[in-house]
PDB file of C-alpha atoms in Angstrom:
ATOM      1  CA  UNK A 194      -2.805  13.279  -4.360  1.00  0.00           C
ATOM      2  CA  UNK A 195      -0.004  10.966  -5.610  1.00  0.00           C
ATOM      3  CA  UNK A 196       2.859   9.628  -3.224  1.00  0.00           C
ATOM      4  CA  UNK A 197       5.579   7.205  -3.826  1.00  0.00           C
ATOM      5  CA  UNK A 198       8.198   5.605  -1.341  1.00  0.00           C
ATOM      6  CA  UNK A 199       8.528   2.435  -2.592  1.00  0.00           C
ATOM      7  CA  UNK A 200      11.687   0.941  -4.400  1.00  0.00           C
ATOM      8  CA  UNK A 201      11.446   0.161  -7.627  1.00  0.00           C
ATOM      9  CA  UNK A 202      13.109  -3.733  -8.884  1.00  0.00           C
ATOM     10  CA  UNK A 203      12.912  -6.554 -10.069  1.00  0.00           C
ATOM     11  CA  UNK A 204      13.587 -10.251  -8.998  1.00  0.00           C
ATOM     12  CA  UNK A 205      16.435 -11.889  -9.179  1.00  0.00           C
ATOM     13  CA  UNK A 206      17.252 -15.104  -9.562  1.00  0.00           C
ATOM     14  CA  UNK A 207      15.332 -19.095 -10.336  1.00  0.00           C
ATOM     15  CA  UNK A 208      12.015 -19.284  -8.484  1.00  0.00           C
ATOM     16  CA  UNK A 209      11.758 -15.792  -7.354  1.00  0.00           C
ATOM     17  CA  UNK A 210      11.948 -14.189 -10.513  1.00  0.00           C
ATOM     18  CA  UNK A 211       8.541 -16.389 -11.964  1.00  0.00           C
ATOM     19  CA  UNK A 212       6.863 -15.781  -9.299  1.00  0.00           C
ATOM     20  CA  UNK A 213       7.138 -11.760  -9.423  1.00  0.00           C
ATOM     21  CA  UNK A 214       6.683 -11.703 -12.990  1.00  0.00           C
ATOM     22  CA  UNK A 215       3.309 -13.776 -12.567  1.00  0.00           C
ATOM     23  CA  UNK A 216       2.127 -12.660  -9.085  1.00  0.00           C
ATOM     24  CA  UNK A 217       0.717  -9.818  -7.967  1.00  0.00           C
ATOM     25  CA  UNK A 218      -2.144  -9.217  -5.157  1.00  0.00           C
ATOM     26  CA  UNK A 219      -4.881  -6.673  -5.597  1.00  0.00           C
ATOM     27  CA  UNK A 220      -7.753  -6.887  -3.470  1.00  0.00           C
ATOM     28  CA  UNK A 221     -10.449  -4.684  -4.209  1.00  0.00           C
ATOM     29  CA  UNK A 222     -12.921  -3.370  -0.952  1.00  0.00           C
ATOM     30  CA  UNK A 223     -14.645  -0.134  -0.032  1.00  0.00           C
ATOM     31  CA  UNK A 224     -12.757   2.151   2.674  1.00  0.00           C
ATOM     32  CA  UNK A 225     -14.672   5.076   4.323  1.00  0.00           C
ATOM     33  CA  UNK A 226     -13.324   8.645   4.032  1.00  0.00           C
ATOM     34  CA  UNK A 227     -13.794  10.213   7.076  1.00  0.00           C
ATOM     35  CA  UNK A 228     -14.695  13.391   7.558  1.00  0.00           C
ATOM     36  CA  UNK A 229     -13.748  16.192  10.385  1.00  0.00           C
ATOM     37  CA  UNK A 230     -17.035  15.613  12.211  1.00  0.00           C
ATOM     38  CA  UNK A 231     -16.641  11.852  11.821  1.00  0.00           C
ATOM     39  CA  UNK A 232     -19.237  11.393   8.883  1.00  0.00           C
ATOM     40  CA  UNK A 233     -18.246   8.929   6.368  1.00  0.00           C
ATOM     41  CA  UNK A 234     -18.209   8.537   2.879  1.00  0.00           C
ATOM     42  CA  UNK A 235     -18.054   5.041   1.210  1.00  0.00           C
ATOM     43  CA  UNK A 236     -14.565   4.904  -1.506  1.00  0.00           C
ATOM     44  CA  UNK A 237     -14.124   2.568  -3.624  1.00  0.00           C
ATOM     45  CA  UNK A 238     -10.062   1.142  -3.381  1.00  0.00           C
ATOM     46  CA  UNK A 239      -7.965  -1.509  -4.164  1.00  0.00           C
ATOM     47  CA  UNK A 240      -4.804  -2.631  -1.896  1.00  0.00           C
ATOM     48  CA  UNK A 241      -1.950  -3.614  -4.428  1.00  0.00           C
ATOM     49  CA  UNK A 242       1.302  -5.715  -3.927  1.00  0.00           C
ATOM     50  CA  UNK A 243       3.601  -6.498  -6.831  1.00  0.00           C
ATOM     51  CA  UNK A 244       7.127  -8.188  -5.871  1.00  0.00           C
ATOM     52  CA  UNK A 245       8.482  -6.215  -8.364  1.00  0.00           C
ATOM     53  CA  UNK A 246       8.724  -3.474  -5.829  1.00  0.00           C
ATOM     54  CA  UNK A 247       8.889  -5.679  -3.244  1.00  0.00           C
ATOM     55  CA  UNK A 248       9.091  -2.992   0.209  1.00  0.00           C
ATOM     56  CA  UNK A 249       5.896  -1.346  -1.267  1.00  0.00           C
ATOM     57  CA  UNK A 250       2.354  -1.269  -1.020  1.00  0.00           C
ATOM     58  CA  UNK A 251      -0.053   0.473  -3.153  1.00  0.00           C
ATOM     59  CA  UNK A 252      -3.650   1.949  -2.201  1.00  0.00           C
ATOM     60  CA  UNK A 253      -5.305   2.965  -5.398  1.00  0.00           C
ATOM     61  CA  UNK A 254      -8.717   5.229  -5.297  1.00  0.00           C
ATOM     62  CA  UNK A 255     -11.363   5.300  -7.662  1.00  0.00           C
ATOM     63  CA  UNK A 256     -13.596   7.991  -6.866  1.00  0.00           C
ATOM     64  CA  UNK A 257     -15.916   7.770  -9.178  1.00  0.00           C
ATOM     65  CA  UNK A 258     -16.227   4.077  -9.246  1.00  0.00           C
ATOM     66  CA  UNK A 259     -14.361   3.323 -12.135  1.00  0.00           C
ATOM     67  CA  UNK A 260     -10.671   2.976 -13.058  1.00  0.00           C
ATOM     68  CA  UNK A 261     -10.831   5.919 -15.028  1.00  0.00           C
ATOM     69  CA  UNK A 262      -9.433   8.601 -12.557  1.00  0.00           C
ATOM     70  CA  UNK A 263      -7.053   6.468  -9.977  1.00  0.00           C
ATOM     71  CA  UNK A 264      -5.216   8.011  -7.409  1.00  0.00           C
ATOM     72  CA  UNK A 265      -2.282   6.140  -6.489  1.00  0.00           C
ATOM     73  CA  UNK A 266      -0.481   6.258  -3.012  1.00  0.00           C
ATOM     74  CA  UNK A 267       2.557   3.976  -2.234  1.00  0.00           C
ATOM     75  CA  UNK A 268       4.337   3.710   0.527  1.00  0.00           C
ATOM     76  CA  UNK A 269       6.289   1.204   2.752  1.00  0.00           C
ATOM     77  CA  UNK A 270       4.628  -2.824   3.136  1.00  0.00           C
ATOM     78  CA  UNK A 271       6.084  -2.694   7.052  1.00  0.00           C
ATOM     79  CA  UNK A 272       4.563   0.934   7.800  1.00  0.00           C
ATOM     80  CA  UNK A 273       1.040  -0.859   7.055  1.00  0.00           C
ATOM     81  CA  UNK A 274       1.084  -4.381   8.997  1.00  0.00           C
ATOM     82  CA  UNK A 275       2.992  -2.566  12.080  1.00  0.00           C
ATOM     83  CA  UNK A 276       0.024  -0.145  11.861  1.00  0.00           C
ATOM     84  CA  UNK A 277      -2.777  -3.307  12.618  1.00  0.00           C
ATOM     85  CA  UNK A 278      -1.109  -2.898  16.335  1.00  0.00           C
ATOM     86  CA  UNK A 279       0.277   0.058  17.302  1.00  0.00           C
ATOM     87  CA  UNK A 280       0.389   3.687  15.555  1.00  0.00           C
ATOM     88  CA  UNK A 281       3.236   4.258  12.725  1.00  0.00           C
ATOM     89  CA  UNK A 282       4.376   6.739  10.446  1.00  0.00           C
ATOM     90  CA  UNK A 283       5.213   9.956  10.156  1.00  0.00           C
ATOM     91  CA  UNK A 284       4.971  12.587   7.524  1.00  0.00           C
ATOM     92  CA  UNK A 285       2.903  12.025   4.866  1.00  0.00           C
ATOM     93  CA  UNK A 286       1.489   8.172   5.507  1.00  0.00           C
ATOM     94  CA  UNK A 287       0.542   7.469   9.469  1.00  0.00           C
ATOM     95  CA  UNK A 288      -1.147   4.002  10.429  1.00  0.00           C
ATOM     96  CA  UNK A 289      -2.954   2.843  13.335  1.00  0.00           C
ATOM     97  CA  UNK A 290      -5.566   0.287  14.966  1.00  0.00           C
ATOM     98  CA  UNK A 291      -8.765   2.321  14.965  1.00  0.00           C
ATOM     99  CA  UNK A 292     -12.326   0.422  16.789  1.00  0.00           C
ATOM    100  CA  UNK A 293     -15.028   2.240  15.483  1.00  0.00           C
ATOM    101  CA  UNK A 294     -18.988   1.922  15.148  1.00  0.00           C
ATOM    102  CA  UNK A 295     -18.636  -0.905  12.401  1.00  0.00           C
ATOM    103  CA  UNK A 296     -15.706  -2.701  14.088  1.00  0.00           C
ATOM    104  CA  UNK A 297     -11.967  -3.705  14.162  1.00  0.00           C
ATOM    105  CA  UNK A 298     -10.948  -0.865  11.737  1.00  0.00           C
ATOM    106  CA  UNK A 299      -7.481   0.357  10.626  1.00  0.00           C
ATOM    107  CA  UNK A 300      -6.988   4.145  10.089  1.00  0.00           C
ATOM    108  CA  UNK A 301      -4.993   5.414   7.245  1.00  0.00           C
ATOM    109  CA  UNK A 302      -4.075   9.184   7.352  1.00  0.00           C
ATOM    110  CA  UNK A 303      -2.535  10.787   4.028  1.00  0.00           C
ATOM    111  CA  UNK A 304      -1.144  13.994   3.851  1.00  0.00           C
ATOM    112  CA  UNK A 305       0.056  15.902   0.665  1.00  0.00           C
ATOM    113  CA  UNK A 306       0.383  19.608  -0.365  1.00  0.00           C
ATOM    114  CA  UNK A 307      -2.831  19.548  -1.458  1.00  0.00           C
ATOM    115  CA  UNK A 308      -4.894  18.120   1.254  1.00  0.00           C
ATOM    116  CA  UNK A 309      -5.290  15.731   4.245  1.00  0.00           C
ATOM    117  CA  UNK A 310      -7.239  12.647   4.085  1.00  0.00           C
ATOM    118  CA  UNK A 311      -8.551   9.901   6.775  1.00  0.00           C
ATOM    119  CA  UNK A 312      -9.668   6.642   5.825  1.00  0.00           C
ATOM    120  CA  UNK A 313     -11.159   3.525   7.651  1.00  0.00           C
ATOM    121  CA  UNK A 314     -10.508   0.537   6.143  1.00  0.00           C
ATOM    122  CA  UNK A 315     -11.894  -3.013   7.545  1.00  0.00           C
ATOM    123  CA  UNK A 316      -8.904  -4.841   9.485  1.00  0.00           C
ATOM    124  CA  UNK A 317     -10.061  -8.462   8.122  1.00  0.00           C
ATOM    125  CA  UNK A 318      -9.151  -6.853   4.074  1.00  0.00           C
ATOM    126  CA  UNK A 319      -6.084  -5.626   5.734  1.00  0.00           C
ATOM    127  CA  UNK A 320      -4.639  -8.743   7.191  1.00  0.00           C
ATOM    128  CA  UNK A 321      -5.830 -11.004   4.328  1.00  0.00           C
ATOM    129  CA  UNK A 322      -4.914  -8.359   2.162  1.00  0.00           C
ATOM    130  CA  UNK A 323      -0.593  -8.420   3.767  1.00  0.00           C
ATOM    131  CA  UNK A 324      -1.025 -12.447   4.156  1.00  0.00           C
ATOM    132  CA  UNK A 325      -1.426 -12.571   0.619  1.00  0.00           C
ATOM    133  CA  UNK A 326       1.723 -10.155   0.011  1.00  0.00           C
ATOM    134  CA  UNK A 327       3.858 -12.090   2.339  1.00  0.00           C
ATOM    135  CA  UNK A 328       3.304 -15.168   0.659  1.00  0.00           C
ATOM    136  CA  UNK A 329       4.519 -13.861  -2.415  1.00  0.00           C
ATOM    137  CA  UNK A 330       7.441 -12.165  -0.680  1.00  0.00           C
ATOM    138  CA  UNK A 331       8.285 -13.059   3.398  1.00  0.00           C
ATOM    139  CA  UNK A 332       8.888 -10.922   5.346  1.00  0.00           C
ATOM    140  CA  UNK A 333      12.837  -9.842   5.862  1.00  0.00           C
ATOM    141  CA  UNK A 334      12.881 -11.288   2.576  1.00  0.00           C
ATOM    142  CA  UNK A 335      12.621  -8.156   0.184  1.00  0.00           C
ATOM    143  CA  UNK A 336      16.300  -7.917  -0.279  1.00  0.00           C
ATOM    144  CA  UNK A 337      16.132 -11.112  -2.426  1.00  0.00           C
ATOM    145  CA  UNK A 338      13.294  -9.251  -5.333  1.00  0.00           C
ATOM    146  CA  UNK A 339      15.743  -6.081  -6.061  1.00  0.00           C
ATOM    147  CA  UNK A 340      17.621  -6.320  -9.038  1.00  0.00           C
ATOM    148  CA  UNK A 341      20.508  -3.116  -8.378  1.00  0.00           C
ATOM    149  CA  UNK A 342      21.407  -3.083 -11.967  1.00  0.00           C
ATOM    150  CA  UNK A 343      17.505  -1.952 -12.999  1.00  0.00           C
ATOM    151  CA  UNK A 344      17.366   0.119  -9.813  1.00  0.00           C
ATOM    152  CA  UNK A 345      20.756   2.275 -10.435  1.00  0.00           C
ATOM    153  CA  UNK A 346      19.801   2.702 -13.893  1.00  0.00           C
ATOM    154  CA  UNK A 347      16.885   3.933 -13.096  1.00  0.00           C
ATOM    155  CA  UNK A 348      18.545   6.319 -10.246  1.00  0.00           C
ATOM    156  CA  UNK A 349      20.616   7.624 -12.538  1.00  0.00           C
ATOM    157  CA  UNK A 350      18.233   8.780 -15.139  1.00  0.00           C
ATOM    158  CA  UNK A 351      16.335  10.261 -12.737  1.00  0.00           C
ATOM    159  CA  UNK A 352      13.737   7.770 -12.799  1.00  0.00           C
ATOM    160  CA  UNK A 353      13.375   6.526  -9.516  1.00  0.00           C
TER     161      UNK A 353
END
């Protein structure tokens, strides 16, 4: 299962451009794939931001514990922090609050040709997780890290 609806870019401009070229966050944790009768498996993931693609956020599985055989999903920064309060999304990525047995949980669906998946993911690793991202890049702010030039290029060979 591999996704992507992020835009791809760089930064433009003095202290912008350092700090996306130096920062990225990537917080490792273990989300629970959750099964049709509600058993759960333990996952090992990682939650990525890179201001680089500055609307995006990246959930990368390793299932078998290593970084061997990732599976990458992207999809859009605001779709996952609108999702700690009230269910978003539609398609292929779908967010929402979730209480559950182990506590304050937030539930992310994924959907692909091949397969549906639920996960349960801790809502404290969430909202450090987004903290950190927006303190790379605010919020309303993304505009700023696109360079047009690299992203039209890219476009236009197909690359994007």
């Amino acid at each position: 299962m591999t996704a992507g609806f992020g835009g791809a870019g760089r930064t433009l401009g003095g202290n912008a451009m350092s700090m996306a070229r130096s920062a990225t966050v990537d917080i490792g944790t273990t989300m629970r794939l959750v099964a049709p009768d509600f058993a759960t498996v333990s996952v090992r993931a990682s939650l990525r931001y890179d201001p680089d693609d500055p609307y995006a956020v990246c959930v990368m599985f390793h299932p078998d514990g290593t970084d061997a055989d990732q599976v990458a999903w992207s999809f859009s920064r605001e779709l996952l922090a609108k999702g700690l309060e009230e269910p978003t999304g539609i398609g292929d990525v779908r967010v929402w609050p979730w209480t559950t047995p182990r506590g304050e949980s937030v539930a992310l669906a994924l959907s692909s040709p091949d397969g549906n998946a639920l996960f349960e993911i801790n809502r404290g690793v969430v909202q450090r997780f987004l903290r950190r991202a927006y303190s790379l890049v605010p919020r309303g702010r993304e505009s700023g890290y696109v360079d047009m030039d690299t992203t039209l290029t890219k476009l236009l060979a197909g690359g994007v």
